[in-house]
PDB file of C-alpha atoms in Angstrom:
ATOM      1  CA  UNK A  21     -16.338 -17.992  -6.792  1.00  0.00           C
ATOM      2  CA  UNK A  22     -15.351 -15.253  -9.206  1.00  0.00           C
ATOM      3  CA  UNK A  23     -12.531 -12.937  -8.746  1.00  0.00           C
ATOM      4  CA  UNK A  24     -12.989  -9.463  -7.232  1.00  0.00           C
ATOM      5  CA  UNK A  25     -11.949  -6.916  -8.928  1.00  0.00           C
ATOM      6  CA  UNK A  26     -10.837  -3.447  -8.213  1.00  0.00           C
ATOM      7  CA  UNK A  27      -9.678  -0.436  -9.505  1.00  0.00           C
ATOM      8  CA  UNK A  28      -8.266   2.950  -8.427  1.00  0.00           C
ATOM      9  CA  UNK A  29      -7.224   6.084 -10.040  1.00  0.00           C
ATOM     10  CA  UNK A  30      -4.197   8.036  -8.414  1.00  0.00           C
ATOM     11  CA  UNK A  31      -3.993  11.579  -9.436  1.00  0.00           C
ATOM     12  CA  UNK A  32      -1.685  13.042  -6.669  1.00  0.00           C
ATOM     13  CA  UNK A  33       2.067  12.858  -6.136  1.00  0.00           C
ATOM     14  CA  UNK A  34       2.370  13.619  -2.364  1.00  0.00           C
ATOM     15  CA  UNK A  35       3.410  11.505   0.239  1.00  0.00           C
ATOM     16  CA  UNK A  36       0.068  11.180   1.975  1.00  0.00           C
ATOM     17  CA  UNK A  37      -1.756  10.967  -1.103  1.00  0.00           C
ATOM     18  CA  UNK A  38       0.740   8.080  -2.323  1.00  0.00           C
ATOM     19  CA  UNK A  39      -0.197   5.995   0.650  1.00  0.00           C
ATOM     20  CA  UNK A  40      -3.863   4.851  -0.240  1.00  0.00           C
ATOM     21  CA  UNK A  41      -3.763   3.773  -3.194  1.00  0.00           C
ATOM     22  CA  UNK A  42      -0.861   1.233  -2.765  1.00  0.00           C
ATOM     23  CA  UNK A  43      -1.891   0.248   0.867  1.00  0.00           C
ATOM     24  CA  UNK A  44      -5.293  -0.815  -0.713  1.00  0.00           C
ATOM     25  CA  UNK A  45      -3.973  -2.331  -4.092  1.00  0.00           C
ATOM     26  CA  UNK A  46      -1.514  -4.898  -1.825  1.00  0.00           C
ATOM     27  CA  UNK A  47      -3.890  -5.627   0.668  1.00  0.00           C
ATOM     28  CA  UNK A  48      -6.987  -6.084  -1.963  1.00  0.00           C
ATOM     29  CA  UNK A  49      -4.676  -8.465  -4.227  1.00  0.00           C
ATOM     30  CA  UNK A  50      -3.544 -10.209  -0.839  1.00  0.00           C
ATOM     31  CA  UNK A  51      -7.564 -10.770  -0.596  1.00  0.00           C
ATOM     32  CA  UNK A  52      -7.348 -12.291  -4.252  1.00  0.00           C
ATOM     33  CA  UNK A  53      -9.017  -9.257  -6.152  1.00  0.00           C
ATOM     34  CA  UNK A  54      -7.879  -8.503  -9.420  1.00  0.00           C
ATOM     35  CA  UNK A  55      -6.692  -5.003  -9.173  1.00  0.00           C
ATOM     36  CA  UNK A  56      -5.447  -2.350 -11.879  1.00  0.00           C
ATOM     37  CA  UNK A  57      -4.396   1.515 -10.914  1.00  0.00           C
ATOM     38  CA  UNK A  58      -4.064   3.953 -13.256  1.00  0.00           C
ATOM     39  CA  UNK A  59      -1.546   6.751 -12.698  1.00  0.00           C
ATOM     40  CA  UNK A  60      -2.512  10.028 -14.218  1.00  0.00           C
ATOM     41  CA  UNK A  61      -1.453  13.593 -13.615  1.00  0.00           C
ATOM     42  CA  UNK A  62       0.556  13.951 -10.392  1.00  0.00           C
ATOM     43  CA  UNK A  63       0.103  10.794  -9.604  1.00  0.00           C
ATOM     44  CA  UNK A  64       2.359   9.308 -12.137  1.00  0.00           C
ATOM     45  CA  UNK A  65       5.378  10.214  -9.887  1.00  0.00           C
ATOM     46  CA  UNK A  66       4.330   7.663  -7.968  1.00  0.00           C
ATOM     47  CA  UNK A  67       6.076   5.076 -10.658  1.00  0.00           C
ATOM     48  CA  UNK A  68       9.100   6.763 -10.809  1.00  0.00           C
ATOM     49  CA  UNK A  69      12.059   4.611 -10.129  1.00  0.00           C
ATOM     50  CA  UNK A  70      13.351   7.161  -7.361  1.00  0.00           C
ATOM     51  CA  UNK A  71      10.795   8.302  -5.311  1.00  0.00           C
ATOM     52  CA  UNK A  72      12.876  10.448  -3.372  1.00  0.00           C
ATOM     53  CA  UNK A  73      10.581  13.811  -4.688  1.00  0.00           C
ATOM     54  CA  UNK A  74       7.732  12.734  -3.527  1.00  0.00           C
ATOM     55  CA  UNK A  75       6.944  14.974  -0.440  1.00  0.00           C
ATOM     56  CA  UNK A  76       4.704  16.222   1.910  1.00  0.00           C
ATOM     57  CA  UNK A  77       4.047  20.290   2.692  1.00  0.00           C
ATOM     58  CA  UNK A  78       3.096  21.602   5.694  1.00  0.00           C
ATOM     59  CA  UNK A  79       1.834  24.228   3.419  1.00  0.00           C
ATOM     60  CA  UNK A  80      -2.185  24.661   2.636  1.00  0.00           C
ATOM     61  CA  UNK A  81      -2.221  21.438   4.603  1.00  0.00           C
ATOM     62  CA  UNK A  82      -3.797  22.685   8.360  1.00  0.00           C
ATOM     63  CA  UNK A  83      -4.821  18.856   9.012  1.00  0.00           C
ATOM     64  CA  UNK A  84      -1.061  17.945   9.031  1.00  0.00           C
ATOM     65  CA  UNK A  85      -0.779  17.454  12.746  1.00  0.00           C
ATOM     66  CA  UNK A  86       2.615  18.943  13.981  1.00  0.00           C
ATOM     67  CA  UNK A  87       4.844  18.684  16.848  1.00  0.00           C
ATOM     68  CA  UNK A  88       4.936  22.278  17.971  1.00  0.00           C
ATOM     69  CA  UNK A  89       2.176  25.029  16.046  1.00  0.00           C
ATOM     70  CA  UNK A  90       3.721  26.183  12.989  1.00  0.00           C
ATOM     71  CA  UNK A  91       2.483  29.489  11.458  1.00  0.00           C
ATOM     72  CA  UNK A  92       1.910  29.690   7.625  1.00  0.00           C
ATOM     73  CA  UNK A  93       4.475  32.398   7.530  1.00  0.00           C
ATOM     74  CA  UNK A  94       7.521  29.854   8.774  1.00  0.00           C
ATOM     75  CA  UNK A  95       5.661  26.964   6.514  1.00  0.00           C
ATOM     76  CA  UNK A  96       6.793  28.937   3.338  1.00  0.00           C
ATOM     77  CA  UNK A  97      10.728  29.346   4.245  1.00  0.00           C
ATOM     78  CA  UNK A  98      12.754  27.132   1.994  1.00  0.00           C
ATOM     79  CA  UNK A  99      13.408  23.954   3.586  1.00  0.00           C
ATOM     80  CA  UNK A 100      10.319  23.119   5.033  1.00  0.00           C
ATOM     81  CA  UNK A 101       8.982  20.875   2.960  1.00  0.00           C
ATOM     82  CA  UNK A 102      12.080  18.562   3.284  1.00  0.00           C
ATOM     83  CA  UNK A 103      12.120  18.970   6.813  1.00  0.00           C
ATOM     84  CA  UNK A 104       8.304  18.252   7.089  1.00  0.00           C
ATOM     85  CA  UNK A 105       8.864  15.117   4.402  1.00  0.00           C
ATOM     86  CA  UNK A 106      12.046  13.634   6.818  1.00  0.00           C
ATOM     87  CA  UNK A 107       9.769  13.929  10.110  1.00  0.00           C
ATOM     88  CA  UNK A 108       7.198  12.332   8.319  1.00  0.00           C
ATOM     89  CA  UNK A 109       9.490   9.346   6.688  1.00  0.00           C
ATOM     90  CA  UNK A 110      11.019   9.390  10.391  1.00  0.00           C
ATOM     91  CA  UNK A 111       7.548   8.542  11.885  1.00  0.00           C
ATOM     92  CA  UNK A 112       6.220   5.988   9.482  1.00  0.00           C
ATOM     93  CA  UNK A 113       9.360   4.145  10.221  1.00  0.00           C
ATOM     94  CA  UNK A 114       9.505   4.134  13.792  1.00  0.00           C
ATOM     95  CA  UNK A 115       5.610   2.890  13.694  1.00  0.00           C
ATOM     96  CA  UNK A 116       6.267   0.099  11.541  1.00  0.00           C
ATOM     97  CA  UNK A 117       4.943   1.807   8.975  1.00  0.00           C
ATOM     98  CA  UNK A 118       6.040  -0.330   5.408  1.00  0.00           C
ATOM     99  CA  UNK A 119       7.838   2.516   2.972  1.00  0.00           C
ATOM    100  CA  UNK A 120       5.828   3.649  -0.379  1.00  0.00           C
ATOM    101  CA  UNK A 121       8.876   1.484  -2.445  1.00  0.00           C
ATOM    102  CA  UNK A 122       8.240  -1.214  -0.196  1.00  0.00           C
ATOM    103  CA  UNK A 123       4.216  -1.448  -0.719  1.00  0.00           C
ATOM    104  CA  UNK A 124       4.796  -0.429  -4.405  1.00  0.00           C
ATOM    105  CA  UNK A 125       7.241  -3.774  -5.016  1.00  0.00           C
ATOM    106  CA  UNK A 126       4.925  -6.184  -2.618  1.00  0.00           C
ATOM    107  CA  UNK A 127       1.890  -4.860  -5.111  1.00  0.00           C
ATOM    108  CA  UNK A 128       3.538  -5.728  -8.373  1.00  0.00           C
ATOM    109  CA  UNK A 129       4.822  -9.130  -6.179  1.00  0.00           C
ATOM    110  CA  UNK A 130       1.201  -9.841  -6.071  1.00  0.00           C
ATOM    111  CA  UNK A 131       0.441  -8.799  -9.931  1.00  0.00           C
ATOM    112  CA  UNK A 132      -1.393  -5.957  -9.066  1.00  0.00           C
ATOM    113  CA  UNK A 133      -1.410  -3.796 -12.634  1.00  0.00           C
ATOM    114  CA  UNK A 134      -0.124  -0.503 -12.963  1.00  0.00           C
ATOM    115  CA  UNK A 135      -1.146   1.799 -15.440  1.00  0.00           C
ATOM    116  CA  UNK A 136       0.614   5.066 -16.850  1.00  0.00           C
ATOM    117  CA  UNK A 137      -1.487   7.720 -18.234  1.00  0.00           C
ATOM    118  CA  UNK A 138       0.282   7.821 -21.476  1.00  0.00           C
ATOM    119  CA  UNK A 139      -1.113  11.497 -22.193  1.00  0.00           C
ATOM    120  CA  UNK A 140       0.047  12.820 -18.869  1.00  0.00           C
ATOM    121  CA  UNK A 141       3.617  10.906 -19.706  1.00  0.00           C
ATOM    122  CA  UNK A 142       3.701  13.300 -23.108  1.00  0.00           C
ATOM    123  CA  UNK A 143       2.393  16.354 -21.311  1.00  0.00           C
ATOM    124  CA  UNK A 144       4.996  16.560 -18.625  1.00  0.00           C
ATOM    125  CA  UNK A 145       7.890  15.243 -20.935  1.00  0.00           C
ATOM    126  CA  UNK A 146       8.559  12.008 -18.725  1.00  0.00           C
ATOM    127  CA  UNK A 147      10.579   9.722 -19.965  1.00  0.00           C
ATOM    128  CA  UNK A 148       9.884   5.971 -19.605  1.00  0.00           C
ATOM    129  CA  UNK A 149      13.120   5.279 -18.006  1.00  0.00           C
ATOM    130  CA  UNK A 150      12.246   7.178 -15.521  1.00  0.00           C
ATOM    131  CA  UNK A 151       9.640   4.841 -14.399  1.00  0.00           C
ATOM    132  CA  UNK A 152       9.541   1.412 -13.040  1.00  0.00           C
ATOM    133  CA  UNK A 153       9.984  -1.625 -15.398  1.00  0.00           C
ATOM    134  CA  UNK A 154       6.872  -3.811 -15.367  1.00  0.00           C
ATOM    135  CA  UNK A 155       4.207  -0.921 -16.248  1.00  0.00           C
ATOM    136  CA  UNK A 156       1.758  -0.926 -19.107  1.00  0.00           C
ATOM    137  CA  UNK A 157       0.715   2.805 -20.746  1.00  0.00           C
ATOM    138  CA  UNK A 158      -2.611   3.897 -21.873  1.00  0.00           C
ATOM    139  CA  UNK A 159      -5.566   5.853 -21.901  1.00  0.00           C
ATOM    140  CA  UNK A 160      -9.126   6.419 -20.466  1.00  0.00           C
ATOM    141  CA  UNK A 161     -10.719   4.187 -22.795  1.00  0.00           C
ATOM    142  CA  UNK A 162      -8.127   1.217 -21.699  1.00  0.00           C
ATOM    143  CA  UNK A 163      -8.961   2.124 -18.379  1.00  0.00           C
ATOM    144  CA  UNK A 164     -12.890   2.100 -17.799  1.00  0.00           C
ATOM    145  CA  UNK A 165     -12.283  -1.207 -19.564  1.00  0.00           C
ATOM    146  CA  UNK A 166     -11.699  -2.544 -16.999  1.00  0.00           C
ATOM    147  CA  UNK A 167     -13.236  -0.509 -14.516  1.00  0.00           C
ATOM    148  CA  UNK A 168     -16.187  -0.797 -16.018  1.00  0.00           C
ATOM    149  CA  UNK A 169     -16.323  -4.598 -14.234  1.00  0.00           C
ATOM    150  CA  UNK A 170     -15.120  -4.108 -11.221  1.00  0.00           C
ATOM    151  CA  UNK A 171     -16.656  -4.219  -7.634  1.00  0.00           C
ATOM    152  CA  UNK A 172     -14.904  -1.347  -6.400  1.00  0.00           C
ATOM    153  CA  UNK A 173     -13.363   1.711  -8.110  1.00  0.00           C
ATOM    154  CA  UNK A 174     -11.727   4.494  -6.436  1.00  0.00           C
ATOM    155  CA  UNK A 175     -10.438   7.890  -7.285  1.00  0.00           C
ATOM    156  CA  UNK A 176      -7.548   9.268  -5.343  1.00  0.00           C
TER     157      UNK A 176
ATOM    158  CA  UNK B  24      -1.752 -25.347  19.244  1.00  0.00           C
ATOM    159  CA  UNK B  25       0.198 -27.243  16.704  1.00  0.00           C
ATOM    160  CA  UNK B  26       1.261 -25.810  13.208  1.00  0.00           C
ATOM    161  CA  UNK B  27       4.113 -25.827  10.673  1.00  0.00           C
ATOM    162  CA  UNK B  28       4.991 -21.908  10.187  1.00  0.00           C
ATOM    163  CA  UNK B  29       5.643 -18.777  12.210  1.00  0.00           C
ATOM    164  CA  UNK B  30       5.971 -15.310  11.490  1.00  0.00           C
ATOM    165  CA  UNK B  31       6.649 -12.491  14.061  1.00  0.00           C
ATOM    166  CA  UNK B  32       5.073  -9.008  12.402  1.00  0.00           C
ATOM    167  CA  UNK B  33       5.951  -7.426  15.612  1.00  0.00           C
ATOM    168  CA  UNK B  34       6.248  -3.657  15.130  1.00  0.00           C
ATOM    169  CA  UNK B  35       4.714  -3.385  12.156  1.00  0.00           C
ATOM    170  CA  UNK B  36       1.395  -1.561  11.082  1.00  0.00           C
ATOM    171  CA  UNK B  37      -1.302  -2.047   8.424  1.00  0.00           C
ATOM    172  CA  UNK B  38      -0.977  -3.625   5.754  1.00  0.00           C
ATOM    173  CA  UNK B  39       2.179  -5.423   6.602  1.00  0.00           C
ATOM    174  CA  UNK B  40       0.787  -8.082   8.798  1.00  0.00           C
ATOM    175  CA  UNK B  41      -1.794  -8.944   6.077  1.00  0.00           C
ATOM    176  CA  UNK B  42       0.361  -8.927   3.278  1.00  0.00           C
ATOM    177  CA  UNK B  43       2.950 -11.197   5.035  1.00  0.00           C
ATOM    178  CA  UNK B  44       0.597 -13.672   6.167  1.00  0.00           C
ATOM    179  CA  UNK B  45      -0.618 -13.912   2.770  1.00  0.00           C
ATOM    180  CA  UNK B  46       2.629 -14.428   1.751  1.00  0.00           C
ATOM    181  CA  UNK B  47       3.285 -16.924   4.415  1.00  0.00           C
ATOM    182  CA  UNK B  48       0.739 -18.950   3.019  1.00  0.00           C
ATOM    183  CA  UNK B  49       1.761 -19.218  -0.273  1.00  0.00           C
ATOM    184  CA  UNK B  50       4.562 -21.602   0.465  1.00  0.00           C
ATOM    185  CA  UNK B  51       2.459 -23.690   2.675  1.00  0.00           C
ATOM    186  CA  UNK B  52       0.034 -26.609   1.900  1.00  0.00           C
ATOM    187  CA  UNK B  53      -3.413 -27.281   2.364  1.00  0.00           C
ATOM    188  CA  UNK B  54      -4.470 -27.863   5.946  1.00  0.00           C
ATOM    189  CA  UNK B  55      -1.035 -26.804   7.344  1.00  0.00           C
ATOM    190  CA  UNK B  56      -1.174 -23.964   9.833  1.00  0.00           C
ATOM    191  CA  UNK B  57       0.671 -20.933  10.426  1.00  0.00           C
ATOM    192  CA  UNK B  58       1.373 -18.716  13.589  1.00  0.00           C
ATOM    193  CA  UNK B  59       1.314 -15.339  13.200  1.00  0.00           C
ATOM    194  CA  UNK B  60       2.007 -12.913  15.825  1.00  0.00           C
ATOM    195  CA  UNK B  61       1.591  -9.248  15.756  1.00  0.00           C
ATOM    196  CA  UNK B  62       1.735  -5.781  17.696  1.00  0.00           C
ATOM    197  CA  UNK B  63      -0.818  -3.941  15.689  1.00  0.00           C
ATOM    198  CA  UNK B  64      -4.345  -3.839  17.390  1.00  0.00           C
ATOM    199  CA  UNK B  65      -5.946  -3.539  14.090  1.00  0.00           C
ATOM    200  CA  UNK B  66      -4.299  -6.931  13.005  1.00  0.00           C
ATOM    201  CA  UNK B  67      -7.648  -8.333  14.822  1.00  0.00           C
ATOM    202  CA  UNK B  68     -10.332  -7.218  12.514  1.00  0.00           C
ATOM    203  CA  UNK B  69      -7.892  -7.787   9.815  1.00  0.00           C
ATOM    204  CA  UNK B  70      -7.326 -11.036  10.025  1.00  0.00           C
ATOM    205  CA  UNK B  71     -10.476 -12.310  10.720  1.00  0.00           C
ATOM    206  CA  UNK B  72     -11.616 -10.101   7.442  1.00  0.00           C
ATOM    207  CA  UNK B  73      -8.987 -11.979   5.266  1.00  0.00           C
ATOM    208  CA  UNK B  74      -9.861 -15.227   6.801  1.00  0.00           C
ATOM    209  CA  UNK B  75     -13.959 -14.344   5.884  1.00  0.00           C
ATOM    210  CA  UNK B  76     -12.450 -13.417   2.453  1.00  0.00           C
ATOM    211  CA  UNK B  77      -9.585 -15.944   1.379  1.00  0.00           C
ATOM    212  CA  UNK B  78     -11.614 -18.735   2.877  1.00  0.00           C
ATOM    213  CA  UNK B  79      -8.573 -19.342   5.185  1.00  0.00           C
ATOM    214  CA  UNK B  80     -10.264 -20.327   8.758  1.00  0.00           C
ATOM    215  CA  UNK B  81      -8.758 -18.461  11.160  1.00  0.00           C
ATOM    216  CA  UNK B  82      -8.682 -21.281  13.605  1.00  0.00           C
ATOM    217  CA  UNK B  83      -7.367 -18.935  17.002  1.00  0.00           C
ATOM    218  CA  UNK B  84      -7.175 -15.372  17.916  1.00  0.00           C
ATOM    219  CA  UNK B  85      -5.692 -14.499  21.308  1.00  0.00           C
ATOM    220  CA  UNK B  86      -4.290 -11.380  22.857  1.00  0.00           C
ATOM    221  CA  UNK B  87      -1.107 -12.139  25.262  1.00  0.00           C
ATOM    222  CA  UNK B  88       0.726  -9.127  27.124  1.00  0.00           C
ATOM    223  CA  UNK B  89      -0.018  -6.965  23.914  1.00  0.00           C
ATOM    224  CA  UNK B  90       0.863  -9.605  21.455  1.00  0.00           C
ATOM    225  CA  UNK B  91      -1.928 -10.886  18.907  1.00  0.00           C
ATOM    226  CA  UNK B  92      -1.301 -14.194  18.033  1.00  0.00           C
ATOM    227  CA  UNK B  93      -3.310 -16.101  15.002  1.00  0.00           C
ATOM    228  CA  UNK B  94      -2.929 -19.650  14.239  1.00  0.00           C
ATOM    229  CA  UNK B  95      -4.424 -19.650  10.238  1.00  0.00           C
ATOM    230  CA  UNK B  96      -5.064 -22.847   8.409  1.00  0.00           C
ATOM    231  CA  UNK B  97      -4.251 -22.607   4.783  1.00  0.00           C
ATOM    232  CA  UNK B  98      -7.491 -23.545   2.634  1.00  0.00           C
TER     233      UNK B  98
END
């Protein structure tokens, strides 16, 4: 039988958004698939060592469902977006949902790849210290390399 | 049943339960089984789709006062 592979591109940096990618990279490399993401744009806060900035806004977001109706006037005050993130972090806990650092460790555990977009790293100033140890950089080309083979490619 | 591992996943949601019992397995030999029991409803499907895709047989799914409990041969 030969390997599955599968590959996924995560461009955004909130805490929704931060979810698919690695909940699908674990459980596809539990499955035995080969599996490489590449981190561009937003997305490449997802490496960073502390993850404590990436967030979730109530803002431009009417989908969010909320515990009492929030109009877009209140959603703008400063502070919302931390309060919205810590009811948010608050709920994935209590339903045994696994944190973003702890799916992001159990997919390098399992040897999923991760890929920084080494332009976006130079466009934003990022340092590599910033991000996790255990990361490769590159480029498009790098990329569709490998995505170019694989059974399943996603964009995120 | 019989088997030579057991993990409790209790409380915890999607992926978790996969990704453990994976894990599980890892440590285990061929033809020993493993016991996993979980509170996620979605565990069912799951497991029998990792089963179907590891080549794992899934040798017993039950549902017990809102417990799943698997009993997973390692290939």
């Amino acid at each position: 039988m030969t390997t599955k592979k599968m590959a996924i591109i995560a461009t955004k940096g909130t805490l929704d958004m931060a979810y698919p990618p690695f909940i699908l990279a674990s459980t596809a490399a539990a499955l035995g698939y080969e599996v490489q993401v590449f981190f561009t744009f937003y997305g490449l806060q997802l490496l960073r060592k502390d993850l404590s900035d990436v967030k979730i806004s109530p803002l431009a977001n009417p989908a969010m469902p909320m515990p009492v109706p929030m109009p877009v006037m209140v959603q703008m005050l400063p502070g919302m977006e931390t309060m919205a993130t810590m009811m948010m972090k608050d709920k994935l806990k209590k339903k045994g949902v696994a944190s973003l650092e702890e799916l992001r460790s159990l997919c390098q555990e399992a040897d999923v790849k991760f890929i920084a977009c080494q332009m976006t790293v130079d466009l934003f100033d990022f340092q590599k210290s910033d991000f996790i140890d255990g990361i490769e950089y590159g480029g498009a080309a790098m990329f569709l390399g490998f995505a170019g083979d694989t059974d399943i490619c996603l964009f995120v | 049943m019989n088997f030579d591992k057991e993990f409790d996943a209790s409380g915890l949601s999607c992926p978790l339960p996969i990704l453990k019992t994976k894990k599980a397995l890892a440590d285990m030999t061929s033809g020993q089984v493993l016991k996993m029991i979980a509170t996620d409803c979605g565990s069912v499907k799951d497991m029998q789709a990792f089963a179907d895709q590891t080549g794992n047989p899934l040798l017993s799914s039950t549902e017990e006062g809102g417990k799943y409990i698997f009993f997973m041969k390692k290939k």
